[in-house]
Amino acid sequence: QVQLVESGGGLVQPGGSLRLSCAASGFTFKYSIMSWYRQAPGKERKLVANINWSGGSTDYADSAKGRFTISRDNDKNTVYLQMNTLRPEDTAVYYCYAPQFGSWGQGTQVTVSS
């Protein structure tokens, strides 16, 4: 069974940084596209970033460009989301997603507040 486990969420002040991790198992991670999504309270779940199998190609939502970086370590079966210059509007549950399998992680809460 595909399993994705996010970690690294928490409370951070505006302007701060946070790095999320997603540990993957149950599939051949190194050949898989991986994504980060987020869902704010009362809002639709939205794509944040994609990364291809090698990490050589990435794609970001406009809200994330210049502030967030998606990366992966295929030796560790882990995808990361480095979030810098965080804003209150970044507050959401962040989800790891394996689109080739339609599988989601449980989510990790990120709260940006002073």
PDB file of N, CA and C in Angstrom:
ATOM      1  N   GLN A   1       0.838  -1.176   0.000  1.00  0.00           N
ATOM      2  CA  GLN A   1       0.000   0.000   0.000  1.00  0.00           C
ATOM      3  C   GLN A   1       0.885   1.241   0.000  1.00  0.00           C
ATOM      4  N   VAL A   2       0.511   2.197  -0.835  1.00  0.00           N
ATOM      5  CA  VAL A   2       1.217   3.460  -0.869  1.00  0.00           C
ATOM      6  C   VAL A   2       0.985   4.192   0.441  1.00  0.00           C
ATOM      7  N   GLN A   3       2.060   4.681   1.028  1.00  0.00           N
ATOM      8  CA  GLN A   3       1.956   5.427   2.267  1.00  0.00           C
ATOM      9  C   GLN A   3       2.827   6.673   2.181  1.00  0.00           C
ATOM     10  N   LEU A   4       2.238   7.799   2.542  1.00  0.00           N
ATOM     11  CA  LEU A   4       2.933   9.077   2.573  1.00  0.00           C
ATOM     12  C   LEU A   4       2.731   9.690   3.943  1.00  0.00           C
ATOM     13  N   VAL A   5       3.815  10.049   4.596  1.00  0.00           N
ATOM     14  CA  VAL A   5       3.748  10.578   5.948  1.00  0.00           C
ATOM     15  C   VAL A   5       4.459  11.917   6.002  1.00  0.00           C
ATOM     16  N   GLU A   6       3.683  12.979   6.201  1.00  0.00           N
ATOM     17  CA  GLU A   6       4.237  14.323   6.286  1.00  0.00           C
ATOM     18  C   GLU A   6       4.692  14.633   7.705  1.00  0.00           C
ATOM     19  N   SER A   7       5.667  15.511   7.799  1.00  0.00           N
ATOM     20  CA  SER A   7       6.119  16.005   9.080  1.00  0.00           C
ATOM     21  C   SER A   7       6.747  17.381   8.883  1.00  0.00           C
ATOM     22  N   GLY A   8       6.971  18.079   9.973  1.00  0.00           N
ATOM     23  CA  GLY A   8       7.656  19.356   9.929  1.00  0.00           C
ATOM     24  C   GLY A   8       6.768  20.568  10.070  1.00  0.00           C
ATOM     25  N   GLY A   9       5.467  20.375  10.124  1.00  0.00           N
ATOM     26  CA  GLY A   9       4.569  21.494  10.304  1.00  0.00           C
ATOM     27  C   GLY A   9       4.655  22.054  11.710  1.00  0.00           C
ATOM     28  N   GLY A  10       4.048  23.204  11.885  1.00  0.00           N
ATOM     29  CA  GLY A  10       4.052  23.847  13.182  1.00  0.00           C
ATOM     30  C   GLY A  10       3.658  25.290  13.073  1.00  0.00           C
ATOM     31  N   LEU A  11       3.890  26.019  14.141  1.00  0.00           N
ATOM     32  CA  LEU A  11       3.581  27.440  14.199  1.00  0.00           C
ATOM     33  C   LEU A  11       4.852  28.239  13.947  1.00  0.00           C
ATOM     34  N   VAL A  12       4.762  29.200  13.055  1.00  0.00           N
ATOM     35  CA  VAL A  12       5.906  30.035  12.723  1.00  0.00           C
ATOM     36  C   VAL A  12       5.439  31.474  12.558  1.00  0.00           C
ATOM     37  N   GLN A  13       6.300  32.416  12.869  1.00  0.00           N
ATOM     38  CA  GLN A  13       5.966  33.823  12.725  1.00  0.00           C
ATOM     39  C   GLN A  13       6.033  34.258  11.267  1.00  0.00           C
ATOM     40  N   PRO A  14       5.265  35.278  10.901  1.00  0.00           N
ATOM     41  CA  PRO A  14       5.384  35.825   9.550  1.00  0.00           C
ATOM     42  C   PRO A  14       6.830  36.191   9.232  1.00  0.00           C
ATOM     43  N   GLY A  15       7.255  35.848   8.024  1.00  0.00           N
ATOM     44  CA  GLY A  15       8.629  36.060   7.617  1.00  0.00           C
ATOM     45  C   GLY A  15       9.558  34.912   7.935  1.00  0.00           C
ATOM     46  N   GLY A  16       9.083  33.972   8.705  1.00  0.00           N
ATOM     47  CA  GLY A  16       9.887  32.833   9.087  1.00  0.00           C
ATOM     48  C   GLY A  16       9.923  31.748   8.034  1.00  0.00           C
ATOM     49  N   SER A  17      10.606  30.667   8.365  1.00  0.00           N
ATOM     50  CA  SER A  17      10.795  29.553   7.447  1.00  0.00           C
ATOM     51  C   SER A  17      10.437  28.240   8.112  1.00  0.00           C
ATOM     52  N   LEU A  18      10.117  27.282   7.274  1.00  0.00           N
ATOM     53  CA  LEU A  18       9.770  25.951   7.736  1.00  0.00           C
ATOM     54  C   LEU A  18      10.084  24.969   6.620  1.00  0.00           C
ATOM     55  N   ARG A  19      10.537  23.791   6.985  1.00  0.00           N
ATOM     56  CA  ARG A  19      10.755  22.744   5.994  1.00  0.00           C
ATOM     57  C   ARG A  19       9.885  21.547   6.304  1.00  0.00           C
ATOM     58  N   LEU A  20       9.060  21.187   5.344  1.00  0.00           N
ATOM     59  CA  LEU A  20       8.212  20.013   5.458  1.00  0.00           C
ATOM     60  C   LEU A  20       8.887  18.819   4.807  1.00  0.00           C
ATOM     61  N   SER A  21       8.628  17.654   5.357  1.00  0.00           N
ATOM     62  CA  SER A  21       9.136  16.414   4.798  1.00  0.00           C
ATOM     63  C   SER A  21       7.988  15.456   4.544  1.00  0.00           C
ATOM     64  N   CYS A  22       8.147  14.621   3.550  1.00  0.00           N
ATOM     65  CA  CYS A  22       7.179  13.579   3.246  1.00  0.00           C
ATOM     66  C   CYS A  22       7.936  12.290   2.990  1.00  0.00           C
ATOM     67  N   ALA A  23       7.761  11.337   3.872  1.00  0.00           N
ATOM     68  CA  ALA A  23       8.393  10.035   3.737  1.00  0.00           C
ATOM     69  C   ALA A  23       7.461   9.092   2.999  1.00  0.00           C
ATOM     70  N   ALA A  24       7.958   8.499   1.927  1.00  0.00           N
ATOM     71  CA  ALA A  24       7.141   7.664   1.053  1.00  0.00           C
ATOM     72  C   ALA A  24       7.531   6.200   1.155  1.00  0.00           C
ATOM     73  N   SER A  25       6.537   5.344   0.997  1.00  0.00           N
ATOM     74  CA  SER A  25       6.773   3.908   0.955  1.00  0.00           C
ATOM     75  C   SER A  25       5.657   3.235   0.171  1.00  0.00           C
ATOM     76  N   GLY A  26       5.894   2.002  -0.246  1.00  0.00           N
ATOM     77  CA  GLY A  26       4.877   1.227  -0.936  1.00  0.00           C
ATOM     78  C   GLY A  26       4.870   1.371  -2.448  1.00  0.00           C
ATOM     79  N   PHE A  27       5.815   2.097  -2.981  1.00  0.00           N
ATOM     80  CA  PHE A  27       5.954   2.242  -4.425  1.00  0.00           C
ATOM     81  C   PHE A  27       7.387   2.614  -4.746  1.00  0.00           C
ATOM     82  N   THR A  28       7.705   2.594  -6.033  1.00  0.00           N
ATOM     83  CA  THR A  28       9.064   2.916  -6.453  1.00  0.00           C
ATOM     84  C   THR A  28       9.206   4.430  -6.531  1.00  0.00           C
ATOM     85  N   PHE A  29       9.610   4.999  -5.428  1.00  0.00           N
ATOM     86  CA  PHE A  29       9.635   6.442  -5.272  1.00  0.00           C
ATOM     87  C   PHE A  29      10.494   7.120  -6.329  1.00  0.00           C
ATOM     88  N   LYS A  30      11.627   6.554  -6.629  1.00  0.00           N
ATOM     89  CA  LYS A  30      12.585   7.224  -7.505  1.00  0.00           C
ATOM     90  C   LYS A  30      12.083   7.395  -8.935  1.00  0.00           C
ATOM     91  N   TYR A  31      11.025   6.688  -9.299  1.00  0.00           N
ATOM     92  CA  TYR A  31      10.442   6.816 -10.634  1.00  0.00           C
ATOM     93  C   TYR A  31       9.136   7.599 -10.629  1.00  0.00           C
ATOM     94  N   SER A  32       8.809   8.226  -9.528  1.00  0.00           N
ATOM     95  CA  SER A  32       7.496   8.816  -9.360  1.00  0.00           C
ATOM     96  C   SER A  32       7.534  10.332  -9.253  1.00  0.00           C
ATOM     97  N   ILE A  33       6.526  10.952  -9.864  1.00  0.00           N
ATOM     98  CA  ILE A  33       6.262  12.368  -9.659  1.00  0.00           C
ATOM     99  C   ILE A  33       5.702  12.554  -8.245  1.00  0.00           C
ATOM    100  N   MET A  34       6.077  13.638  -7.604  1.00  0.00           N
ATOM    101  CA  MET A  34       5.554  13.948  -6.283  1.00  0.00           C
ATOM    102  C   MET A  34       5.075  15.392  -6.241  1.00  0.00           C
ATOM    103  N   SER A  35       4.093  15.631  -5.388  1.00  0.00           N
ATOM    104  CA  SER A  35       3.482  16.952  -5.302  1.00  0.00           C
ATOM    105  C   SER A  35       3.231  17.343  -3.855  1.00  0.00           C
ATOM    106  N   TRP A  36       3.147  18.654  -3.642  1.00  0.00           N
ATOM    107  CA  TRP A  36       2.640  19.218  -2.404  1.00  0.00           C
ATOM    108  C   TRP A  36       1.381  20.023  -2.715  1.00  0.00           C
ATOM    109  N   TYR A  37       0.368  19.810  -1.909  1.00  0.00           N
ATOM    110  CA  TYR A  37      -0.859  20.589  -1.945  1.00  0.00           C
ATOM    111  C   TYR A  37      -1.082  21.223  -0.587  1.00  0.00           C
ATOM    112  N   ARG A  38      -1.979  22.190  -0.547  1.00  0.00           N
ATOM    113  CA  ARG A  38      -2.383  22.736   0.740  1.00  0.00           C
ATOM    114  C   ARG A  38      -3.859  23.080   0.725  1.00  0.00           C
ATOM    115  N   GLN A  39      -4.435  23.071   1.904  1.00  0.00           N
ATOM    116  CA  GLN A  39      -5.845  23.383   2.055  1.00  0.00           C
ATOM    117  C   GLN A  39      -6.035  24.242   3.298  1.00  0.00           C
ATOM    118  N   ALA A  40      -6.432  25.476   3.078  1.00  0.00           N
ATOM    119  CA  ALA A  40      -6.728  26.393   4.166  1.00  0.00           C
ATOM    120  C   ALA A  40      -8.149  26.142   4.662  1.00  0.00           C
ATOM    121  N   PRO A  41      -8.454  26.542   5.892  1.00  0.00           N
ATOM    122  CA  PRO A  41      -9.805  26.332   6.426  1.00  0.00           C
ATOM    123  C   PRO A  41     -10.875  26.938   5.530  1.00  0.00           C
ATOM    124  N   GLY A  42     -11.851  26.135   5.160  1.00  0.00           N
ATOM    125  CA  GLY A  42     -12.944  26.591   4.324  1.00  0.00           C
ATOM    126  C   GLY A  42     -12.596  26.804   2.869  1.00  0.00           C
ATOM    127  N   LYS A  43     -11.396  26.417   2.467  1.00  0.00           N
ATOM    128  CA  LYS A  43     -10.932  26.643   1.104  1.00  0.00           C
ATOM    129  C   LYS A  43     -10.726  25.331   0.359  1.00  0.00           C
ATOM    130  N   GLU A  44     -10.628  25.448  -0.951  1.00  0.00           N
ATOM    131  CA  GLU A  44     -10.355  24.300  -1.802  1.00  0.00           C
ATOM    132  C   GLU A  44      -8.891  23.889  -1.662  1.00  0.00           C
ATOM    133  N   ARG A  45      -8.643  22.601  -1.782  1.00  0.00           N
ATOM    134  CA  ARG A  45      -7.271  22.115  -1.783  1.00  0.00           C
ATOM    135  C   ARG A  45      -6.586  22.519  -3.089  1.00  0.00           C
ATOM    136  N   LYS A  46      -5.406  23.111  -2.970  1.00  0.00           N
ATOM    137  CA  LYS A  46      -4.712  23.658  -4.123  1.00  0.00           C
ATOM    138  C   LYS A  46      -3.296  23.117  -4.240  1.00  0.00           C
ATOM    139  N   LEU A  47      -2.857  22.965  -5.479  1.00  0.00           N
ATOM    140  CA  LEU A  47      -1.490  22.538  -5.752  1.00  0.00           C
ATOM    141  C   LEU A  47      -0.507  23.622  -5.348  1.00  0.00           C
ATOM    142  N   VAL A  48       0.555  23.228  -4.691  1.00  0.00           N
ATOM    143  CA  VAL A  48       1.646  24.123  -4.335  1.00  0.00           C
ATOM    144  C   VAL A  48       2.848  23.918  -5.245  1.00  0.00           C
ATOM    145  N   ALA A  49       3.250  22.660  -5.437  1.00  0.00           N
ATOM    146  CA  ALA A  49       4.444  22.378  -6.219  1.00  0.00           C
ATOM    147  C   ALA A  49       4.457  20.938  -6.688  1.00  0.00           C
ATOM    148  N   ASN A  50       5.122  20.719  -7.812  1.00  0.00           N
ATOM    149  CA  ASN A  50       5.380  19.388  -8.364  1.00  0.00           C
ATOM    150  C   ASN A  50       6.871  19.208  -8.562  1.00  0.00           C
ATOM    151  N   ILE A  51       7.298  17.961  -8.525  1.00  0.00           N
ATOM    152  CA  ILE A  51       8.681  17.634  -8.846  1.00  0.00           C
ATOM    153  C   ILE A  51       8.719  16.313  -9.597  1.00  0.00           C
ATOM    154  N   ASN A  52       9.551  16.250 -10.628  1.00  0.00           N
ATOM    155  CA  ASN A  52       9.630  15.027 -11.412  1.00  0.00           C
ATOM    156  C   ASN A  52      10.523  13.993 -10.722  1.00  0.00           C
ATOM    157  N   TRP A  53      10.711  12.876 -11.390  1.00  0.00           N
ATOM    158  CA  TRP A  53      11.392  11.732 -10.759  1.00  0.00           C
ATOM    159  C   TRP A  53      12.816  12.031 -10.333  1.00  0.00           C
ATOM    160  N   SER A  54      13.516  12.841 -11.113  1.00  0.00           N
ATOM    161  CA  SER A  54      14.929  13.098 -10.841  1.00  0.00           C
ATOM    162  C   SER A  54      15.157  14.337  -9.978  1.00  0.00           C
ATOM    163  N   GLY A  55      14.132  15.166  -9.862  1.00  0.00           N
ATOM    164  CA  GLY A  55      14.290  16.446  -9.207  1.00  0.00           C
ATOM    165  C   GLY A  55      14.741  17.545 -10.138  1.00  0.00           C
ATOM    166  N   GLY A  56      14.947  17.211 -11.407  1.00  0.00           N
ATOM    167  CA  GLY A  56      15.441  18.172 -12.370  1.00  0.00           C
ATOM    168  C   GLY A  56      14.398  19.107 -12.932  1.00  0.00           C
ATOM    169  N   SER A  57      13.135  18.809 -12.713  1.00  0.00           N
ATOM    170  CA  SER A  57      12.053  19.642 -13.204  1.00  0.00           C
ATOM    171  C   SER A  57      11.070  19.902 -12.072  1.00  0.00           C
ATOM    172  N   THR A  58      10.783  21.170 -11.834  1.00  0.00           N
ATOM    173  CA  THR A  58       9.844  21.558 -10.785  1.00  0.00           C
ATOM    174  C   THR A  58       8.826  22.544 -11.321  1.00  0.00           C
ATOM    175  N   ASP A  59       7.714  22.625 -10.632  1.00  0.00           N
ATOM    176  CA  ASP A  59       6.630  23.509 -11.026  1.00  0.00           C
ATOM    177  C   ASP A  59       5.977  24.041  -9.765  1.00  0.00           C
ATOM    178  N   TYR A  60       5.635  25.342  -9.760  1.00  0.00           N
ATOM    179  CA  TYR A  60       5.098  25.981  -8.566  1.00  0.00           C
ATOM    180  C   TYR A  60       3.852  26.782  -8.863  1.00  0.00           C
ATOM    181  N   ALA A  61       2.967  26.822  -7.897  1.00  0.00           N
ATOM    182  CA  ALA A  61       1.883  27.776  -7.936  1.00  0.00           C
ATOM    183  C   ALA A  61       2.454  29.189  -7.832  1.00  0.00           C
ATOM    184  N   ASP A  62       1.734  30.151  -8.388  1.00  0.00           N
ATOM    185  CA  ASP A  62       2.210  31.533  -8.347  1.00  0.00           C
ATOM    186  C   ASP A  62       2.466  32.006  -6.923  1.00  0.00           C
ATOM    187  N   SER A  63       1.648  31.576  -5.997  1.00  0.00           N
ATOM    188  CA  SER A  63       1.788  31.993  -4.612  1.00  0.00           C
ATOM    189  C   SER A  63       3.060  31.467  -3.958  1.00  0.00           C
ATOM    190  N   ALA A  64       3.638  30.423  -4.542  1.00  0.00           N
ATOM    191  CA  ALA A  64       4.820  29.788  -3.968  1.00  0.00           C
ATOM    192  C   ALA A  64       6.121  30.196  -4.647  1.00  0.00           C
ATOM    193  N   LYS A  65       6.035  30.675  -5.859  1.00  0.00           N
ATOM    194  CA  LYS A  65       7.232  31.005  -6.625  1.00  0.00           C
ATOM    195  C   LYS A  65       8.083  32.043  -5.911  1.00  0.00           C
ATOM    196  N   GLY A  66       9.370  31.755  -5.842  1.00  0.00           N
ATOM    197  CA  GLY A  66      10.305  32.662  -5.212  1.00  0.00           C
ATOM    198  C   GLY A  66      10.419  32.509  -3.713  1.00  0.00           C
ATOM    199  N   ARG A  67       9.503  31.785  -3.101  1.00  0.00           N
ATOM    200  CA  ARG A  67       9.517  31.591  -1.653  1.00  0.00           C
ATOM    201  C   ARG A  67       9.654  30.136  -1.245  1.00  0.00           C
ATOM    202  N   PHE A  68       9.058  29.254  -2.026  1.00  0.00           N
ATOM    203  CA  PHE A  68       9.058  27.832  -1.690  1.00  0.00           C
ATOM    204  C   PHE A  68       9.951  27.065  -2.655  1.00  0.00           C
ATOM    205  N   THR A  69      10.543  26.001  -2.162  1.00  0.00           N
ATOM    206  CA  THR A  69      11.360  25.125  -2.987  1.00  0.00           C
ATOM    207  C   THR A  69      11.005  23.675  -2.700  1.00  0.00           C
ATOM    208  N   ILE A  70      10.620  22.955  -3.742  1.00  0.00           N
ATOM    209  CA  ILE A  70      10.383  21.526  -3.618  1.00  0.00           C
ATOM    210  C   ILE A  70      11.650  20.787  -4.034  1.00  0.00           C
ATOM    211  N   SER A  71      11.974  19.748  -3.305  1.00  0.00           N
ATOM    212  CA  SER A  71      13.142  18.943  -3.620  1.00  0.00           C
ATOM    213  C   SER A  71      12.888  17.506  -3.191  1.00  0.00           C
ATOM    214  N   ARG A  72      13.785  16.626  -3.575  1.00  0.00           N
ATOM    215  CA  ARG A  72      13.611  15.227  -3.195  1.00  0.00           C
ATOM    216  C   ARG A  72      14.962  14.566  -2.997  1.00  0.00           C
ATOM    217  N   ASP A  73      14.955  13.549  -2.173  1.00  0.00           N
ATOM    218  CA  ASP A  73      16.116  12.710  -1.962  1.00  0.00           C
ATOM    219  C   ASP A  73      15.673  11.283  -2.230  1.00  0.00           C
ATOM    220  N   ASN A  74      16.010  10.781  -3.405  1.00  0.00           N
ATOM    221  CA  ASN A  74      15.544   9.455  -3.792  1.00  0.00           C
ATOM    222  C   ASN A  74      16.192   8.336  -2.977  1.00  0.00           C
ATOM    223  N   ASP A  75      17.349   8.607  -2.417  1.00  0.00           N
ATOM    224  CA  ASP A  75      17.991   7.618  -1.548  1.00  0.00           C
ATOM    225  C   ASP A  75      17.243   7.461  -0.232  1.00  0.00           C
ATOM    226  N   LYS A  76      16.518   8.501   0.159  1.00  0.00           N
ATOM    227  CA  LYS A  76      15.760   8.474   1.407  1.00  0.00           C
ATOM    228  C   LYS A  76      14.258   8.345   1.195  1.00  0.00           C
ATOM    229  N   ASN A  77      13.828   8.244  -0.061  1.00  0.00           N
ATOM    230  CA  ASN A  77      12.399   8.175  -0.389  1.00  0.00           C
ATOM    231  C   ASN A  77      11.627   9.323   0.266  1.00  0.00           C
ATOM    232  N   THR A  78      12.175  10.512   0.149  1.00  0.00           N
ATOM    233  CA  THR A  78      11.597  11.659   0.827  1.00  0.00           C
ATOM    234  C   THR A  78      11.530  12.858  -0.103  1.00  0.00           C
ATOM    235  N   VAL A  79      10.407  13.564  -0.048  1.00  0.00           N
ATOM    236  CA  VAL A  79      10.251  14.823  -0.748  1.00  0.00           C
ATOM    237  C   VAL A  79      10.109  15.926   0.289  1.00  0.00           C
ATOM    238  N   TYR A  80      10.662  17.097  -0.018  1.00  0.00           N
ATOM    239  CA  TYR A  80      10.691  18.208   0.911  1.00  0.00           C
ATOM    240  C   TYR A  80      10.004  19.425   0.314  1.00  0.00           C
ATOM    241  N   LEU A  81       9.538  20.275   1.193  1.00  0.00           N
ATOM    242  CA  LEU A  81       9.073  21.591   0.797  1.00  0.00           C
ATOM    243  C   LEU A  81       9.688  22.608   1.748  1.00  0.00           C
ATOM    244  N   GLN A  82      10.644  23.362   1.241  1.00  0.00           N
ATOM    245  CA  GLN A  82      11.250  24.439   2.004  1.00  0.00           C
ATOM    246  C   GLN A  82      10.417  25.691   1.787  1.00  0.00           C
ATOM    247  N   MET A  83       9.926  26.258   2.858  1.00  0.00           N
ATOM    248  CA  MET A  83       9.055  27.419   2.793  1.00  0.00           C
ATOM    249  C   MET A  83       9.735  28.585   3.498  1.00  0.00           C
ATOM    250  N   ASN A  84       9.981  29.641   2.752  1.00  0.00           N
ATOM    251  CA  ASN A  84      10.612  30.837   3.287  1.00  0.00           C
ATOM    252  C   ASN A  84       9.669  32.024   3.188  1.00  0.00           C
ATOM    253  N   THR A  85       9.982  33.058   3.933  1.00  0.00           N
ATOM    254  CA  THR A  85       9.202  34.292   3.923  1.00  0.00           C
ATOM    255  C   THR A  85       7.712  33.986   4.062  1.00  0.00           C
ATOM    256  N   LEU A  86       7.397  33.208   5.056  1.00  0.00           N
ATOM    257  CA  LEU A  86       6.022  32.756   5.234  1.00  0.00           C
ATOM    258  C   LEU A  86       5.086  33.897   5.606  1.00  0.00           C
ATOM    259  N   ARG A  87       3.880  33.796   5.104  1.00  0.00           N
ATOM    260  CA  ARG A  87       2.840  34.789   5.322  1.00  0.00           C
ATOM    261  C   ARG A  87       1.647  34.142   6.011  1.00  0.00           C
ATOM    262  N   PRO A  88       0.830  34.933   6.692  1.00  0.00           N
ATOM    263  CA  PRO A  88      -0.363  34.356   7.319  1.00  0.00           C
ATOM    264  C   PRO A  88      -1.248  33.594   6.332  1.00  0.00           C
ATOM    265  N   GLU A  89      -1.315  34.044   5.094  1.00  0.00           N
ATOM    266  CA  GLU A  89      -2.129  33.361   4.099  1.00  0.00           C
ATOM    267  C   GLU A  89      -1.570  32.010   3.675  1.00  0.00           C
ATOM    268  N   ASP A  90      -0.359  31.682   4.118  1.00  0.00           N
ATOM    269  CA  ASP A  90       0.189  30.351   3.891  1.00  0.00           C
ATOM    270  C   ASP A  90      -0.349  29.329   4.890  1.00  0.00           C
ATOM    271  N   THR A  91      -1.055  29.801   5.891  1.00  0.00           N
ATOM    272  CA  THR A  91      -1.628  28.906   6.888  1.00  0.00           C
ATOM    273  C   THR A  91      -2.566  27.904   6.226  1.00  0.00           C
ATOM    274  N   ALA A  92      -2.294  26.631   6.438  1.00  0.00           N
ATOM    275  CA  ALA A  92      -3.066  25.569   5.799  1.00  0.00           C
ATOM    276  C   ALA A  92      -2.578  24.222   6.303  1.00  0.00           C
ATOM    277  N   VAL A  93      -3.333  23.195   5.989  1.00  0.00           N
ATOM    278  CA  VAL A  93      -2.827  21.841   6.105  1.00  0.00           C
ATOM    279  C   VAL A  93      -2.122  21.509   4.799  1.00  0.00           C
ATOM    280  N   TYR A  94      -0.894  21.069   4.901  1.00  0.00           N
ATOM    281  CA  TYR A  94      -0.096  20.736   3.733  1.00  0.00           C
ATOM    282  C   TYR A  94      -0.064  19.228   3.540  1.00  0.00           C
ATOM    283  N   TYR A  95      -0.331  18.813   2.310  1.00  0.00           N
ATOM    284  CA  TYR A  95      -0.441  17.404   1.979  1.00  0.00           C
ATOM    285  C   TYR A  95       0.578  16.987   0.934  1.00  0.00           C
ATOM    286  N   CYS A  96       1.184  15.869   1.154  1.00  0.00           N
ATOM    287  CA  CYS A  96       2.005  15.209   0.165  1.00  0.00           C
ATOM    288  C   CYS A  96       1.103  14.362  -0.727  1.00  0.00           C
ATOM    289  N   TYR A  97       1.402  14.301  -2.016  1.00  0.00           N
ATOM    290  CA  TYR A  97       0.551  13.606  -2.966  1.00  0.00           C
ATOM    291  C   TYR A  97       1.386  12.894  -4.006  1.00  0.00           C
ATOM    292  N   ALA A  98       1.000  11.669  -4.294  1.00  0.00           N
ATOM    293  CA  ALA A  98       1.609  10.881  -5.362  1.00  0.00           C
ATOM    294  C   ALA A  98       0.589  10.765  -6.479  1.00  0.00           C
ATOM    295  N   PRO A  99       0.659  11.637  -7.484  1.00  0.00           N
ATOM    296  CA  PRO A  99      -0.411  11.695  -8.493  1.00  0.00           C
ATOM    297  C   PRO A  99      -0.563  10.440  -9.328  1.00  0.00           C
ATOM    298  N   GLN A 100       0.486   9.698  -9.535  1.00  0.00           N
ATOM    299  CA  GLN A 100       0.395   8.477 -10.318  1.00  0.00           C
ATOM    300  C   GLN A 100      -0.388   7.388  -9.598  1.00  0.00           C
ATOM    301  N   PHE A 101      -0.584   7.552  -8.313  1.00  0.00           N
ATOM    302  CA  PHE A 101      -1.310   6.588  -7.507  1.00  0.00           C
ATOM    303  C   PHE A 101      -2.574   7.171  -6.887  1.00  0.00           C
ATOM    304  N   GLY A 102      -2.754   8.476  -6.994  1.00  0.00           N
ATOM    305  CA  GLY A 102      -3.884   9.130  -6.365  1.00  0.00           C
ATOM    306  C   GLY A 102      -3.863   9.015  -4.860  1.00  0.00           C
ATOM    307  N   SER A 103      -2.673   9.000  -4.285  1.00  0.00           N
ATOM    308  CA  SER A 103      -2.520   8.763  -2.855  1.00  0.00           C
ATOM    309  C   SER A 103      -2.063  10.017  -2.127  1.00  0.00           C
ATOM    310  N   TRP A 104      -2.703  10.267  -0.987  1.00  0.00           N
ATOM    311  CA  TRP A 104      -2.426  11.425  -0.155  1.00  0.00           C
ATOM    312  C   TRP A 104      -1.832  11.029   1.180  1.00  0.00           C
ATOM    313  N   GLY A 105      -1.001  11.913   1.708  1.00  0.00           N
ATOM    314  CA  GLY A 105      -0.599  11.793   3.086  1.00  0.00           C
ATOM    315  C   GLY A 105      -1.695  12.295   4.006  1.00  0.00           C
ATOM    316  N   GLN A 106      -1.444  12.229   5.299  1.00  0.00           N
ATOM    317  CA  GLN A 106      -2.446  12.635   6.282  1.00  0.00           C
ATOM    318  C   GLN A 106      -2.483  14.145   6.489  1.00  0.00           C
ATOM    319  N   GLY A 107      -1.467  14.824   6.041  1.00  0.00           N
ATOM    320  CA  GLY A 107      -1.377  16.264   6.169  1.00  0.00           C
ATOM    321  C   GLY A 107      -0.619  16.700   7.403  1.00  0.00           C
ATOM    322  N   THR A 108      -0.020  17.875   7.303  1.00  0.00           N
ATOM    323  CA  THR A 108       0.650  18.486   8.443  1.00  0.00           C
ATOM    324  C   THR A 108       0.260  19.961   8.505  1.00  0.00           C
ATOM    325  N   GLN A 109      -0.090  20.412   9.686  1.00  0.00           N
ATOM    326  CA  GLN A 109      -0.598  21.770   9.857  1.00  0.00           C
ATOM    327  C   GLN A 109       0.534  22.778   9.890  1.00  0.00           C
ATOM    328  N   VAL A 110       0.391  23.814   9.083  1.00  0.00           N
ATOM    329  CA  VAL A 110       1.298  24.951   9.106  1.00  0.00           C
ATOM    330  C   VAL A 110       0.491  26.187   9.484  1.00  0.00           C
ATOM    331  N   THR A 111       0.895  26.841  10.545  1.00  0.00           N
ATOM    332  CA  THR A 111       0.219  28.049  10.993  1.00  0.00           C
ATOM    333  C   THR A 111       1.223  29.187  11.038  1.00  0.00           C
ATOM    334  N   VAL A 112       0.926  30.249  10.315  1.00  0.00           N
ATOM    335  CA  VAL A 112       1.794  31.418  10.264  1.00  0.00           C
ATOM    336  C   VAL A 112       1.084  32.545  10.993  1.00  0.00           C
ATOM    337  N   SER A 113       1.595  32.882  12.153  1.00  0.00           N
ATOM    338  CA  SER A 113       0.936  33.864  12.996  1.00  0.00           C
ATOM    339  C   SER A 113       1.925  34.432  13.996  1.00  0.00           C
ATOM    340  N   SER A 114       1.733  35.696  14.325  1.00  0.00           N
ATOM    341  CA  SER A 114       2.523  36.325  15.365  1.00  0.00           C
ATOM    342  C   SER A 114       1.856  36.201  16.722  1.00  0.00           C
TER     343      SER A 114
END
